[in-house]
Amino acid sequence: MKIENAVVLVTGANRGIGLAFARELLARGARKVYAGARDPATITPQAGLQALRLDVNNPSDVAAAAALASDVTLVINNAGIAQPGGFLADDSEEVTRRLFETNFFAMLRVSKTFAPVLQANGGGALLNVLSVASWVNGGELAAYSASKSAAWSLTNALRYELAAQKTQVLGLHMGYVDTDLTRGFDVPKTSPEQIVRRALDGLEAGADEVLADEITQHVKQSMTADRPGYLPPQA
């Protein structure tokens, strides 16, 4: 998938990784970027950028976006939410349902709705923003990790289902990124710009998966160890 002259939809494009995607795509020569956000007024105007009202949890918004953005060749499923807490917390069922609605079901909805659009435009590509939390769940972000595990499985299934229409499907995994989502977490973070550059490099190289930082690479490598990285350290 080449970025130059591509027409791209980015969900959650008003800040963080989504905003970084929109800027880098235009810098690499994308012809147009549809910047999806619940409130289009939060999108900073820029040449080549078209603000698009898109609440990914609203089926009507997603359908309207597909009708308007019928020239899209690349969809970036970036919109996501997080909330700290473990599964034994009093509100864990409510929190888990809310996070799955955005992080899994909305990704499914957007992918399913835009698959025919990508097919009509030659196949194109689908890039799903995942996380190292797809593989590791330490309990501090229990529902978020579970939703990202489900999104990883969704991404893997879509890769098979969309192969016949020649749609490239890329899963982007990363650790903590310096965005509003991770504000308050006192941990090492990578800039969204660096994550996005690595993601788009991988996309253009035809990759199926991008491990965008060192911690993600380490965790993936540990999956085949005698004691995999998703298990807690032994006492």
CSV table of C-alpha atoms in Angstrom, one decimal:
chain,number,residue,atom,x,y,z
A,1,MET,CA,0.0,0.0,0.0
A,2,LYS,CA,1.5,3.3,-1.1
A,3,ILE,CA,0.6,6.5,0.8
A,4,GLU,CA,1.2,8.9,-2.1
A,5,ASN,CA,-2.1,9.8,-3.7
A,6,ALA,CA,-4.0,7.6,-1.2
A,7,VAL,CA,-7.4,8.7,0.2
A,8,VAL,CA,-7.6,7.9,3.9
A,9,LEU,CA,-10.1,7.8,6.7
A,10,VAL,CA,-8.7,8.2,10.2
A,11,THR,CA,-11.1,7.6,13.1
A,12,GLY,CA,-10.5,9.6,16.3
A,13,ALA,CA,-8.3,12.1,14.3
A,14,ASN,CA,-8.7,15.1,16.5
A,15,ARG,CA,-5.9,14.3,18.9
A,16,GLY,CA,-3.1,11.9,19.9
A,17,ILE,CA,-2.2,9.1,17.5
A,18,GLY,CA,-5.1,9.9,15.1
A,19,LEU,CA,-3.9,13.5,14.7
A,20,ALA,CA,-0.3,12.3,14.2
A,21,PHE,CA,-1.6,9.9,11.5
A,22,ALA,CA,-3.5,12.7,9.7
A,23,ARG,CA,-0.4,15.0,9.6
A,24,GLU,CA,2.1,12.3,8.6
A,25,LEU,CA,-0.2,11.0,5.8
A,26,LEU,CA,-0.4,14.4,4.3
A,27,ALA,CA,3.3,14.9,4.6
A,28,ARG,CA,3.8,11.7,2.7
A,29,GLY,CA,1.6,12.8,-0.2
A,30,ALA,CA,-1.8,11.4,0.6
A,31,ARG,CA,-4.3,13.1,-1.7
A,32,LYS,CA,-7.0,13.5,0.9
A,33,VAL,CA,-7.5,12.6,4.6
A,34,TYR,CA,-11.0,12.3,6.1
A,35,ALA,CA,-10.5,13.2,9.7
A,36,GLY,CA,-13.2,11.5,11.7
A,37,ALA,CA,-14.3,12.9,15.1
A,38,ARG,CA,-17.5,13.1,17.1
A,39,ASP,CA,-17.3,16.9,16.8
A,40,PRO,CA,-15.8,18.0,13.5
A,41,ALA,CA,-15.1,21.4,15.0
A,42,THR,CA,-12.3,19.9,17.0
A,43,ILE,CA,-10.4,19.2,13.7
A,44,THR,CA,-7.8,21.9,12.9
A,45,PRO,CA,-8.2,22.9,9.3
A,46,GLN,CA,-5.3,22.0,7.0
A,47,ALA,CA,-5.0,21.6,3.2
A,48,GLY,CA,-6.0,18.1,2.2
A,49,LEU,CA,-7.8,17.4,5.4
A,50,GLN,CA,-11.6,17.0,5.4
A,51,ALA,CA,-13.3,17.0,8.8
A,52,LEU,CA,-15.9,14.3,9.1
A,53,ARG,CA,-18.6,13.8,11.8
A,54,LEU,CA,-18.0,10.3,13.0
A,55,ASP,CA,-19.0,8.8,16.3
A,56,VAL,CA,-17.8,5.2,15.7
A,57,ASN,CA,-20.4,3.9,18.2
A,58,ASN,CA,-23.2,5.4,16.1
A,59,PRO,CA,-24.1,3.1,13.2
A,60,SER,CA,-25.8,6.0,11.3
A,61,ASP,CA,-22.7,8.0,11.5
A,62,VAL,CA,-20.6,5.2,10.2
A,63,ALA,CA,-23.0,4.5,7.3
A,64,ALA,CA,-23.1,8.2,6.4
A,65,ALA,CA,-19.3,8.4,6.5
A,66,ALA,CA,-19.0,5.5,4.1
A,67,ALA,CA,-21.5,7.1,1.7
A,68,LEU,CA,-19.6,10.4,1.8
A,69,ALA,CA,-16.0,9.0,1.8
A,70,SER,CA,-16.7,6.6,-1.1
A,71,ASP,CA,-13.2,7.3,-2.6
A,72,VAL,CA,-11.3,5.9,0.4
A,73,THR,CA,-8.4,3.5,-0.2
A,74,LEU,CA,-7.1,3.3,3.3
A,75,VAL,CA,-9.0,3.0,6.6
A,76,ILE,CA,-7.2,3.6,9.9
A,77,ASN,CA,-9.2,2.3,12.9
A,78,ASN,CA,-7.6,4.5,15.6
A,79,ALA,CA,-10.5,5.6,17.8
A,80,GLY,CA,-10.3,4.0,21.3
A,81,ILE,CA,-10.8,4.5,25.0
A,82,ALA,CA,-9.2,3.2,28.2
A,83,GLN,CA,-10.0,3.2,31.9
A,84,PRO,CA,-7.9,1.9,34.7
A,85,GLY,CA,-9.1,-0.9,37.0
A,86,GLY,CA,-9.3,-4.6,37.4
A,87,PHE,CA,-12.0,-7.2,36.8
A,88,LEU,CA,-12.8,-7.6,40.5
A,89,ALA,CA,-13.8,-3.9,40.8
A,90,ASP,CA,-17.4,-3.2,41.5
A,91,ASP,CA,-18.0,-1.5,38.2
A,92,SER,CA,-16.0,-3.9,36.0
A,93,GLU,CA,-18.9,-5.3,34.0
A,94,GLU,CA,-20.1,-1.8,33.1
A,95,VAL,CA,-16.6,-0.6,32.2
A,96,THR,CA,-15.8,-3.7,30.2
A,97,ARG,CA,-19.0,-3.4,28.1
A,98,ARG,CA,-18.3,0.3,27.4
A,99,LEU,CA,-14.7,-0.3,26.4
A,100,PHE,CA,-15.6,-3.3,24.2
A,101,GLU,CA,-18.3,-1.1,22.5
A,102,THR,CA,-15.6,1.4,21.2
A,103,ASN,CA,-12.4,-0.7,21.0
A,104,PHE,CA,-14.0,-3.9,19.5
A,105,PHE,CA,-17.5,-3.4,18.2
A,106,ALA,CA,-16.8,0.0,16.6
A,107,MET,CA,-13.7,-1.4,14.9
A,108,LEU,CA,-15.8,-4.2,13.6
A,109,ARG,CA,-18.5,-1.8,12.4
A,110,VAL,CA,-16.2,0.5,10.6
A,111,SER,CA,-14.2,-2.3,9.0
A,112,LYS,CA,-17.4,-4.1,7.9
A,113,THR,CA,-19.0,-0.9,6.5
A,114,PHE,CA,-15.9,0.2,4.6
A,115,ALA,CA,-14.8,-3.2,3.2
A,116,PRO,CA,-17.0,-2.8,0.1
A,117,VAL,CA,-15.6,0.8,-0.4
A,118,LEU,CA,-12.1,-0.5,-0.3
A,119,GLN,CA,-13.0,-3.3,-2.7
A,120,ALA,CA,-14.6,-0.9,-5.1
A,121,ASN,CA,-11.4,1.2,-5.1
A,122,GLY,CA,-9.0,-1.7,-5.8
A,123,GLY,CA,-8.5,-3.3,-2.4
A,124,GLY,CA,-6.5,-0.8,-0.5
A,125,ALA,CA,-5.7,-1.3,3.1
A,126,LEU,CA,-7.0,-1.5,6.7
A,127,LEU,CA,-4.8,-0.5,9.6
A,128,ASN,CA,-6.0,-1.3,13.1
A,129,VAL,CA,-4.5,0.4,16.1
A,130,LEU,CA,-3.9,-2.3,18.7
A,131,SER,CA,-1.6,-2.5,21.7
A,132,VAL,CA,1.0,-4.6,23.5
A,133,ALA,CA,-2.0,-5.0,25.9
A,134,SER,CA,-3.4,-7.3,23.2
A,135,TRP,CA,-1.0,-9.9,24.7
A,136,VAL,CA,-0.4,-8.9,28.3
A,137,ASN,CA,-3.0,-8.2,30.9
A,138,GLY,CA,-1.6,-7.3,34.3
A,139,GLY,CA,-5.0,-6.3,35.8
A,140,GLU,CA,-4.3,-2.5,36.0
A,141,LEU,CA,-6.1,-2.0,32.7
A,142,ALA,CA,-8.0,-5.2,32.6
A,143,ALA,CA,-11.0,-4.3,30.4
A,144,TYR,CA,-8.8,-2.3,28.0
A,145,SER,CA,-6.4,-5.2,27.6
A,146,ALA,CA,-9.3,-7.6,27.0
A,147,SER,CA,-10.8,-5.3,24.4
A,148,LYS,CA,-7.5,-5.0,22.6
A,149,SER,CA,-7.1,-8.8,22.6
A,150,ALA,CA,-10.5,-9.1,21.0
A,151,ALA,CA,-9.5,-6.4,18.5
A,152,TRP,CA,-6.3,-8.3,17.7
A,153,SER,CA,-8.3,-11.4,17.0
A,154,LEU,CA,-10.7,-9.4,14.8
A,155,THR,CA,-7.7,-8.0,12.9
A,156,ASN,CA,-6.4,-11.5,12.3
A,157,ALA,CA,-9.8,-12.7,11.0
A,158,LEU,CA,-10.2,-9.7,8.7
A,159,ARG,CA,-6.8,-10.5,7.2
A,160,TYR,CA,-8.2,-13.8,6.0
A,161,GLU,CA,-11.7,-12.5,5.0
A,162,LEU,CA,-10.4,-9.6,3.0
A,163,ALA,CA,-7.6,-11.4,1.2
A,164,ALA,CA,-9.8,-12.3,-1.7
A,165,GLN,CA,-10.5,-8.6,-2.4
A,166,LYS,CA,-6.7,-7.8,-2.1
A,167,THR,CA,-7.1,-5.6,1.0
A,168,GLN,CA,-3.9,-5.4,3.1
A,169,VAL,CA,-4.7,-5.7,6.8
A,170,LEU,CA,-2.1,-4.4,9.3
A,171,GLY,CA,-2.2,-4.7,13.1
A,172,LEU,CA,-0.2,-1.9,14.9
A,173,HIS,CA,1.0,-2.9,18.4
A,174,MET,CA,2.7,-0.5,20.8
A,175,GLY,CA,3.3,0.2,24.5
A,176,TYR,CA,2.5,3.5,26.2
A,177,VAL,CA,2.3,6.5,23.9
A,178,ASP,CA,2.5,10.1,25.0
A,179,THR,CA,-1.1,11.1,24.5
A,180,ASP,CA,-4.1,12.3,26.5
A,181,LEU,CA,-5.0,8.6,26.9
A,182,THR,CA,-1.9,7.9,29.0
A,183,ARG,CA,-1.8,11.1,31.0
A,184,GLY,CA,-1.2,10.3,34.6
A,185,PHE,CA,0.7,7.1,33.9
A,186,ASP,CA,4.3,7.5,35.2
A,187,VAL,CA,5.9,5.2,32.7
A,188,PRO,CA,8.3,5.5,29.7
A,189,LYS,CA,6.3,6.7,26.6
A,190,THR,CA,6.9,6.9,22.9
A,191,SER,CA,5.8,10.0,20.9
A,192,PRO,CA,2.8,9.5,18.6
A,193,GLU,CA,4.8,10.8,15.7
A,194,GLN,CA,7.4,8.0,16.1
A,195,ILE,CA,4.7,5.3,16.3
A,196,VAL,CA,2.9,6.6,13.2
A,197,ARG,CA,6.1,6.8,11.2
A,198,ARG,CA,6.9,3.2,12.0
A,199,ALA,CA,3.3,2.1,11.2
A,200,LEU,CA,3.2,3.8,7.8
A,201,ASP,CA,6.7,2.5,7.0
A,202,GLY,CA,5.4,-1.0,7.7
A,203,LEU,CA,2.2,-0.4,5.7
A,204,GLU,CA,4.1,0.7,2.6
A,205,ALA,CA,6.5,-2.3,3.0
A,206,GLY,CA,3.5,-4.7,2.9
A,207,ALA,CA,3.7,-5.8,6.5
A,208,ASP,CA,0.9,-7.6,8.3
A,209,GLU,CA,2.0,-6.4,11.8
A,210,VAL,CA,4.1,-3.6,13.2
A,211,LEU,CA,5.7,-3.8,16.6
A,212,ALA,CA,6.3,-0.1,17.0
A,213,ASP,CA,8.5,0.1,20.1
A,214,GLU,CA,11.0,-1.9,22.1
A,215,ILE,CA,8.7,-3.1,24.9
A,216,THR,CA,6.3,-4.5,22.3
A,217,GLN,CA,9.1,-6.3,20.4
A,218,HIS,CA,10.3,-7.8,23.7
A,219,VAL,CA,6.9,-9.0,24.8
A,220,LYS,CA,6.2,-10.6,21.4
A,221,GLN,CA,9.6,-12.4,21.5
A,222,SER,CA,8.8,-13.6,25.0
A,223,MET,CA,5.6,-15.4,23.8
A,224,THR,CA,7.6,-18.5,23.0
A,225,ALA,CA,9.8,-18.5,26.2
A,226,ASP,CA,9.4,-21.2,28.8
A,227,ARG,CA,7.6,-18.7,30.9
A,228,PRO,CA,5.9,-16.4,28.4
A,229,GLY,CA,5.7,-12.6,29.0
A,230,TYR,CA,2.0,-12.6,29.6
A,231,LEU,CA,2.5,-14.6,32.8
A,232,PRO,CA,3.5,-12.8,36.1
A,233,PRO,CA,7.1,-13.2,37.3
A,234,GLN,CA,7.6,-16.1,39.6
A,235,ALA,CA,8.2,-15.4,43.2
